Coordinates of C-alpha atoms in Angstrom, one line a residue:
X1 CA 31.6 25.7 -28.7
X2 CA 28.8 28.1 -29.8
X3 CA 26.9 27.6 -32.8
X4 CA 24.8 29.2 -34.3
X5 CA 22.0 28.8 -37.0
X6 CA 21.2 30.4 -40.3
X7 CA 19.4 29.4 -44.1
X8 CA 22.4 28.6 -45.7
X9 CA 20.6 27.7 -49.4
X10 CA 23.4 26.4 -52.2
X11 CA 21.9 26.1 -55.4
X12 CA 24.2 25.3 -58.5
X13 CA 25.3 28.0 -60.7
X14 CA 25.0 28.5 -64.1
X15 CA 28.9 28.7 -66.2
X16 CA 30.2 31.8 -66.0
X17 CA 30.3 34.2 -68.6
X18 CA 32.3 36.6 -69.3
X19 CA 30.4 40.5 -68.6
X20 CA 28.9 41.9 -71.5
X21 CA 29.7 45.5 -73.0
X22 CA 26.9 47.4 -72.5
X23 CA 25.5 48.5 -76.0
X24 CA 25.5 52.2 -77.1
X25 CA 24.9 54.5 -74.8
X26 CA 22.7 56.4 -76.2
X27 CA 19.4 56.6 -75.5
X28 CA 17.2 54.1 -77.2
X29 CA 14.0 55.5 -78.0
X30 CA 12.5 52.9 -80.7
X31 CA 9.2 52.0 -79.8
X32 CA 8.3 48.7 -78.2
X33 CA 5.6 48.0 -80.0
X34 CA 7.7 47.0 -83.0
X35 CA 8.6 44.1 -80.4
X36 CA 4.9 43.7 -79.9
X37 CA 4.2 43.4 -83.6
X38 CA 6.6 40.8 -83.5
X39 CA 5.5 38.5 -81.0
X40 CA 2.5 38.8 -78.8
X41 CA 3.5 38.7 -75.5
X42 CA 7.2 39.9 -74.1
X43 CA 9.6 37.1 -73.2
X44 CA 11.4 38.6 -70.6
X45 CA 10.9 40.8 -67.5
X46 CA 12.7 42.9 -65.2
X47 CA 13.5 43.2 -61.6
X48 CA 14.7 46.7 -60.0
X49 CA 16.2 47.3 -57.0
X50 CA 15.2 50.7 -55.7
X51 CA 17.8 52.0 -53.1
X52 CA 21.0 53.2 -55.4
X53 CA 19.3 52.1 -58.5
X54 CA 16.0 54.2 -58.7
X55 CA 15.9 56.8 -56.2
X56 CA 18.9 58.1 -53.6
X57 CA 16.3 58.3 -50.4
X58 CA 13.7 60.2 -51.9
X59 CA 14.9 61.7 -55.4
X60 CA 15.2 59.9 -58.6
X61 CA 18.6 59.0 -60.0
X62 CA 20.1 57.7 -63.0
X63 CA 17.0 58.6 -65.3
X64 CA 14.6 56.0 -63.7
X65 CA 11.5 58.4 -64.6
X66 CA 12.5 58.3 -68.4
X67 CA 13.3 54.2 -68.1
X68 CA 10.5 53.3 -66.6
X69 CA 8.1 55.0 -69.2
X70 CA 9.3 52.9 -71.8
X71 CA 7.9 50.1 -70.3
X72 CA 4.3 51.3 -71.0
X73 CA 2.5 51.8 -73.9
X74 CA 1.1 55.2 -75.6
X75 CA -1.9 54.6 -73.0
X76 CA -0.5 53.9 -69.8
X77 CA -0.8 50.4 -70.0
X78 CA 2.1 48.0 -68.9
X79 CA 3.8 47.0 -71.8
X80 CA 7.1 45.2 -69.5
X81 CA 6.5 43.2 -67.0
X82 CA 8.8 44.5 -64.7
X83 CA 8.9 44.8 -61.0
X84 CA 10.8 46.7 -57.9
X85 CA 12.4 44.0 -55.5
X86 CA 13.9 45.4 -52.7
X87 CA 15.1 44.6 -49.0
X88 CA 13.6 47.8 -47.6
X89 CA 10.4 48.3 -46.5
X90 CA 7.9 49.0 -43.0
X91 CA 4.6 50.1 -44.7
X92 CA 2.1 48.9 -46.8
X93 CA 2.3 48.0 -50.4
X94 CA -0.6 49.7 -51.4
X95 CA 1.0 53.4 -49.9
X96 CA 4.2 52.5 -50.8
X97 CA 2.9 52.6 -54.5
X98 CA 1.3 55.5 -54.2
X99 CA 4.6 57.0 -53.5
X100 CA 6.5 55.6 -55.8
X101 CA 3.8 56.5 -58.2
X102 CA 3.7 60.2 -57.5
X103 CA 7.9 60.1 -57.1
X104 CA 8.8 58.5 -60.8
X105 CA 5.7 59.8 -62.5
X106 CA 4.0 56.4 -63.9
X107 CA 0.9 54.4 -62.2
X108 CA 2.7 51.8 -60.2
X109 CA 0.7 49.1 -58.8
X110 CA 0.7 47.4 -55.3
X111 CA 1.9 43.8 -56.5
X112 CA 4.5 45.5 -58.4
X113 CA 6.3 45.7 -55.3
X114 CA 8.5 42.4 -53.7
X115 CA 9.6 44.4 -50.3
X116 CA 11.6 41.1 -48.9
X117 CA 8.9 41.2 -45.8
X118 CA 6.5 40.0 -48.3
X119 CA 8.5 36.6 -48.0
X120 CA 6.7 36.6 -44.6
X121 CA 3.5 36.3 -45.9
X122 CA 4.4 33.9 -48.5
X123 CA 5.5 31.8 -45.8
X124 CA 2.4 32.4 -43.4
X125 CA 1.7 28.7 -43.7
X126 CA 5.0 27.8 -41.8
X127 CA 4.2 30.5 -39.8
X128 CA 0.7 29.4 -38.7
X129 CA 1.3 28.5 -35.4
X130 CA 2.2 32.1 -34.5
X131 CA -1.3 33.3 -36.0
X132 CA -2.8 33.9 -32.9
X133 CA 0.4 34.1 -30.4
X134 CA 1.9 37.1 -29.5
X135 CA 4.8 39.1 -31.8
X136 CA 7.0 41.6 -32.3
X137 CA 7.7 43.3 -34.7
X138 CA 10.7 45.9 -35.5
X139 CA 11.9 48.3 -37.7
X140 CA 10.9 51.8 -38.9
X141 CA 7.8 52.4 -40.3
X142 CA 4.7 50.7 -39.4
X143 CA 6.2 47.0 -38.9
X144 CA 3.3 45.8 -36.6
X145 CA 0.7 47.1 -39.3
X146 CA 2.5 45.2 -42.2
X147 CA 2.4 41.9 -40.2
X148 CA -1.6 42.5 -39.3
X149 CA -2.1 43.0 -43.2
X150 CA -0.3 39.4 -43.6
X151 CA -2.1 37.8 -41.5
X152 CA -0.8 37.7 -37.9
X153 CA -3.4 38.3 -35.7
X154 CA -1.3 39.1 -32.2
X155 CA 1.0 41.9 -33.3
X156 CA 3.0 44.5 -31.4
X157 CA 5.9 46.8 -32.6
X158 CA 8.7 46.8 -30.1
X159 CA 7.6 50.0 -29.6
X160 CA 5.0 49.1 -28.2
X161 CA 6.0 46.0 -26.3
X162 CA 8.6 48.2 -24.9
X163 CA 5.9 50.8 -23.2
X164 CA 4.4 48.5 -21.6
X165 CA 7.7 48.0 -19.3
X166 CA 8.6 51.0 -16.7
X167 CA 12.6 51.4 -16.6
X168 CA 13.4 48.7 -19.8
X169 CA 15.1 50.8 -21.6
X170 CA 17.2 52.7 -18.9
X171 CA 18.3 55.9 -21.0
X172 CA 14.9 56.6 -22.4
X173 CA 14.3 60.6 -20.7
X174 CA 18.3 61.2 -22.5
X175 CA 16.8 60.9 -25.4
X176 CA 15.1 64.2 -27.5
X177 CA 13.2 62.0 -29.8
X178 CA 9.4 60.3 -28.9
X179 CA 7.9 57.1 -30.8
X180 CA 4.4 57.5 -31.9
X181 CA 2.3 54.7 -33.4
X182 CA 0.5 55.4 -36.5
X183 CA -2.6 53.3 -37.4
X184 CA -4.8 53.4 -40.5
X185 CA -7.3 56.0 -40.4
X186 CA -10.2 53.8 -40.6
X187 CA -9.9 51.9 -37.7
X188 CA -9.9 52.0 -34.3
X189 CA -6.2 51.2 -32.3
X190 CA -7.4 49.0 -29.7
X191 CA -9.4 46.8 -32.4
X192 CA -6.2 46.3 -34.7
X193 CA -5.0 43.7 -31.8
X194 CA -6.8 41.4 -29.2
X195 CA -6.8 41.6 -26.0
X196 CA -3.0 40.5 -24.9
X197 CA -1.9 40.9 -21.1
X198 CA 1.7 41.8 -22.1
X199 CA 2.9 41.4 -18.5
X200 CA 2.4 37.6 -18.6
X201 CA 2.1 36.3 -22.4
X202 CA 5.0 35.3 -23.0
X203 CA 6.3 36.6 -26.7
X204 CA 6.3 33.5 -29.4
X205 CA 8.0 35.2 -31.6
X206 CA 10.2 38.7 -33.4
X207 CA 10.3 39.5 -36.9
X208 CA 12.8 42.6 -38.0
X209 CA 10.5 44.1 -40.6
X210 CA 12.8 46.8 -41.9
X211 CA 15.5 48.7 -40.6
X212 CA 15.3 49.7 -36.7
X213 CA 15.6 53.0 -35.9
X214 CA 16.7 53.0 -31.8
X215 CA 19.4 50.1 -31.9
X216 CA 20.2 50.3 -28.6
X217 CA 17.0 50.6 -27.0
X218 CA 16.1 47.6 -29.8
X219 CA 19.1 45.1 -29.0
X220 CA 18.4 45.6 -25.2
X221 CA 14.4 44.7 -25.3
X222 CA 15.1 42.3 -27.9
X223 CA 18.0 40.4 -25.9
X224 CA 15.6 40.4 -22.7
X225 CA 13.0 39.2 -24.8
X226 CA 15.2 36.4 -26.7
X227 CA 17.2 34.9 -23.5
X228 CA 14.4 35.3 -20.8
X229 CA 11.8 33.0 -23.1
X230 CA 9.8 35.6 -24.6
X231 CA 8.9 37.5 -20.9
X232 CA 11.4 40.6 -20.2
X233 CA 12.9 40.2 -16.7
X234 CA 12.5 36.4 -16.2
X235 CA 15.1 33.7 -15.7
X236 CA 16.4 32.5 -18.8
X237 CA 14.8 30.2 -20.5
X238 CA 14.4 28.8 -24.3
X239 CA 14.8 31.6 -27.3
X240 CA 11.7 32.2 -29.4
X241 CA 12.4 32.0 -33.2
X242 CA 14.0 35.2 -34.5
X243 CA 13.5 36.3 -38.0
X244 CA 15.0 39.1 -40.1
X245 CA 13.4 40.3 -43.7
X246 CA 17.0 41.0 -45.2
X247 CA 20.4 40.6 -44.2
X248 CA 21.8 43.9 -46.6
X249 CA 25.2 45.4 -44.5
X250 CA 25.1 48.0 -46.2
X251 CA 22.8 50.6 -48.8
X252 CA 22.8 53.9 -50.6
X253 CA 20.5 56.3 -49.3
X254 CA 20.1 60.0 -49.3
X255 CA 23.6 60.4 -47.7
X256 CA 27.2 60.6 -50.1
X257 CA 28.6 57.2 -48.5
X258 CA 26.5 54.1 -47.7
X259 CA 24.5 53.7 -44.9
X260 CA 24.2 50.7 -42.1
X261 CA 21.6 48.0 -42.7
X262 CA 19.8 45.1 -41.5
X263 CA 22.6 43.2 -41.3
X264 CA 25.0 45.4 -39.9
X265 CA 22.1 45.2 -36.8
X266 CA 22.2 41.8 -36.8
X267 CA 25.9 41.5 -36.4
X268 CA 25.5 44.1 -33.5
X269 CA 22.8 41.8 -32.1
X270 CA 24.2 38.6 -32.4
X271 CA 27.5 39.9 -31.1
X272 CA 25.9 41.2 -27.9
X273 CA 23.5 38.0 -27.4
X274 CA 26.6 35.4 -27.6
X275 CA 28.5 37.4 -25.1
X276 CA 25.6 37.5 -22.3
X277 CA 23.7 34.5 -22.9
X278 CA 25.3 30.8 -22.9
X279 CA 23.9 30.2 -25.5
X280 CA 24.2 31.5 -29.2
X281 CA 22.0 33.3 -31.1
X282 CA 19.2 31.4 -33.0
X283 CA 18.1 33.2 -36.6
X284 CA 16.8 33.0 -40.0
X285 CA 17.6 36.1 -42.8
X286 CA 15.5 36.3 -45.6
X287 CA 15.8 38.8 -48.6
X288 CA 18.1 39.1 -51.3
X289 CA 20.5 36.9 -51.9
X290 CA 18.1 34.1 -50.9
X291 CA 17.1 32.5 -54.3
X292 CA 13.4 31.9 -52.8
X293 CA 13.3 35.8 -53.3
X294 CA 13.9 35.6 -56.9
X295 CA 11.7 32.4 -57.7
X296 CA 8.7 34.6 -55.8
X297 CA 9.8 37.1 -58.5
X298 CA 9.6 35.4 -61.4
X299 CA 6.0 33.9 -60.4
X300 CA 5.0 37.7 -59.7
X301 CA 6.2 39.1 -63.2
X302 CA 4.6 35.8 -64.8
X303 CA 1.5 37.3 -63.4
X304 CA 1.8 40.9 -64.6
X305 CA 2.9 39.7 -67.9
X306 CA 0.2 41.1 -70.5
X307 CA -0.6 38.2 -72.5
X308 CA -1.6 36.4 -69.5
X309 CA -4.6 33.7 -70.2
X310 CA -7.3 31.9 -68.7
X311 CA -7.3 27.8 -68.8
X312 CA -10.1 26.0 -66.8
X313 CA -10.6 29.1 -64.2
X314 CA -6.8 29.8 -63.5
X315 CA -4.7 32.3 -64.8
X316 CA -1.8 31.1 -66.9
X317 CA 1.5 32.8 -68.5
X318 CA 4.1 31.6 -70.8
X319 CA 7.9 31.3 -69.7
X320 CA 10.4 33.8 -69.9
X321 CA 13.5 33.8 -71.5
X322 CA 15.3 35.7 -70.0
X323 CA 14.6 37.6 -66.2
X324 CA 17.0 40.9 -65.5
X325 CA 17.9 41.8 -62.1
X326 CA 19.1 45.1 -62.3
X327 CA 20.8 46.3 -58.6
X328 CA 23.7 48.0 -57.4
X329 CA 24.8 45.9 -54.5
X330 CA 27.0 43.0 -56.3
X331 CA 26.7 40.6 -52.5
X332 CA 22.8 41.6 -52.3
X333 CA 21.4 41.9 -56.6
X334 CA 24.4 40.3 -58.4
X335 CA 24.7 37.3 -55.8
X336 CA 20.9 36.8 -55.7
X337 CA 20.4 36.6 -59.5
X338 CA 23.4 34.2 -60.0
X339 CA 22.6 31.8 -57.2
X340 CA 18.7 31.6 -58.7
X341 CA 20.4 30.7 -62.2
X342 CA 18.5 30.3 -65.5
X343 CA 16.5 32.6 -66.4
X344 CA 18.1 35.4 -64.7
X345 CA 20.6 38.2 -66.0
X346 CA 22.4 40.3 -63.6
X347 CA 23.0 44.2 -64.4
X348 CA 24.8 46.4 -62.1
X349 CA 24.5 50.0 -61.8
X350 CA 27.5 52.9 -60.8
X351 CA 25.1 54.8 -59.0
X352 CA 24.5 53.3 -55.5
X353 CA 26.6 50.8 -53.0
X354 CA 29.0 49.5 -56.0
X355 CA 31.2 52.6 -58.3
X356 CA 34.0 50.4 -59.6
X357 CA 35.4 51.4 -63.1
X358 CA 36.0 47.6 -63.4
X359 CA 33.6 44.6 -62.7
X360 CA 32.5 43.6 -59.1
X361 CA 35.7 41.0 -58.7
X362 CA 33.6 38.5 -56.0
X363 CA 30.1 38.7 -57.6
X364 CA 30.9 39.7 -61.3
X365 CA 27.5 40.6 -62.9
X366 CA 27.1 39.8 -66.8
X367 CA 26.7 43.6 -67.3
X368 CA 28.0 46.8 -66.0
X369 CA 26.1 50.1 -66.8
X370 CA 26.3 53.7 -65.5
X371 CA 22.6 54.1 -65.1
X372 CA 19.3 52.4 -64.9
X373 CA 18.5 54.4 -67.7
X374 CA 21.5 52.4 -69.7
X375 CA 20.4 49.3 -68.1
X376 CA 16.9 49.5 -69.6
X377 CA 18.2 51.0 -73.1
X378 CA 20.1 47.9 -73.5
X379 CA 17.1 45.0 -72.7
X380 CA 14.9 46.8 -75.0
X381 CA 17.6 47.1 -77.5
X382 CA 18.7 43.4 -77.1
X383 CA 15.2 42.3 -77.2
X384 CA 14.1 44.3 -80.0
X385 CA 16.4 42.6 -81.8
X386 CA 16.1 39.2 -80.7

């Protein structure tokens, strides 16, 4: 009988509470800094998903401009700690910022940003022995270049890793599209990663970074690489670890209805794998619901909080009280805040993956807004008069 191997983390769950009404929806424009005067330091912070929450591929929805700015002060400061943590990514913090900056009109900054590969560099110490072995990496975007930044020192994308083999991927001159490698402009291609003889080194390791773009070009490198050992076109031999950023079936982008994610490849993968190998397919999925993703969250926002202090050379934060995880998938957001428990408050939006007139009936969240917009009327409400 095949088996096959996955995180599986139980943690137990707060009681269940019945889903709040969402206050008055109209907008709330009292200042924060009645809060501030108040207390010194906010006691709570907030988590955004971005896909369906804040932007529909790349426009802004549900008024996340407007929201957002009331989470800094009269001079630009942050006011809010409050963060974006999402299972998408494939570039660099530090552009992705940029972007996100220019999109929604307020200065965000790098560590703002939880993309759910960033669990990979978390975890670079259990990942030390594939430092300086040779990986893959896939997904859209620059997946190789994200790994270098974490630390890996041996990184290919399987774009890449695939040119290197004549005739792998046997429908190649069908197809109208080419791949083409971006690098940073500062540095040279052939320095970003030592010496490897691909034709021998055997691969140690794959990472799914984001969302692939050629699945079937993908699933067939990936298989030869996974059930040959980690060299295409030997015998069979044992499968290198596998690791996927975020296990998401499904997400809102640009398009009316929801789009195919991570783990809709990963079920294509795994499905293809267990029927030609005699063995099943070995993996770990990361991201959202995992509750490690929301702990690495809630030490993040500790750090952006504005009261943070200094005791004997380290950087220290008081506790919140409450964390909100506002999202719009109820398997992915709602299940991720509930399984990480206290402090975390789940909010669900209409305007991505979930647009039930009733509460999600699996993964109930304690609140149900139209908006992000609503969302964030209602924390500063709440906690302005807390």
């Amino acid at each position: 009988m095949k088996t096959r191997v996955r995180t599986v983390i139980r943690v137990s769950q707060s009681r269940s509470r019945p889903p709040l009404s969402p206050l008055s929806p109209q907008p709330y424009y009292r200042s924060f800094s009645q809060l501030q005067s108040r207390q010194e330091r906010p006691s709570f912070g907030i988590a955004f998903d971005i896909d369906g929450v804040i932007l529909r591929g790349r426009v802004p929805i549900g008024g996340s401009p407007q929201a957002l700015r009331r989470l800094y002060g009269d001079s630009g400061a942050l006011k809010i700690p409050f963060l974006f943590l999402t299972n998408g990514g494939g570039i660099p913090e530090s552009r992705r910022a940029v972007e996100l900056s220019k999109l929604l009109g307020v200065d965000i900054l790098p560590s703002q940003q939880v993309f759910i590969i960033l669990c990979f560099g978390q975890l670079i110490n259990s990942f030390s022995r594939f430092e300086n072995k040779l990986i893959v990496a896939i997904g859209k975007g620059e997946p190789s270049l994200v790994m270098s930044e974490y630390g890996f020192k041996k990184v290919l994308s399987l774009d890449e890793y695939a040119s290197y083999f004549e005739n792998i991927d046997p429908v190649s001159q069908y197809k109208a599209w080419t791949t083409k490698q971006e690098f940073n402009g500062h540095s040279n291609p052939k320095e970003l990663v030592p010496r490897i003889d691909v034709l021998s080194d055997k691969v140690k390791a794959a990472f799914v970074v984001s969302d692939p773009v050629d699945w079937g070009r993908d699933i067939q490198v990936l298989c030869d690489i996974l059930r040959s050992g980690g060299l295409p076109g030997q015998e069979n031999g044992h499968q290198p670890p596998l690791y996927f950023a975020a296990d998401d079936l499904e997400y809102q982008a640009a398009f009316p209805s929801n789009r195919l994610g991570m783990g809709a490849f990963r079920i294509a993968l795994e499905s293809i794998f267990n029927r030609i190998h005699h063995n099943a397919l070995e993996f770990i999925s990361y991201g959202k619901p995992n509750p490690f993703v929301f702990n690495n969250a809630e030490a993040i926002l500790r750090q952006l909080q504005p009261s943070s202090y200094q005791y004997n050379g380290h950087t220290r934060s008081h506790p919140f009280k409450t964390l909100y995880m506002i999202g719009d998938n109820p398997l992915v957001d709602i299940k991720g805040a509930k399984q990480a428990g206290h402090p975390w408050f789940s909010i669900l939006t209409r305007t991505g993956v979930f647009r039930g007139k009733e509460n999600h009936a699996e993964f109930p969240a304690d609140l149900v807004v139209d908006t992000v917009e609503e969302a964030v009327n209602y924390i500063l409400k709440k906690e302005c008069n807390s």
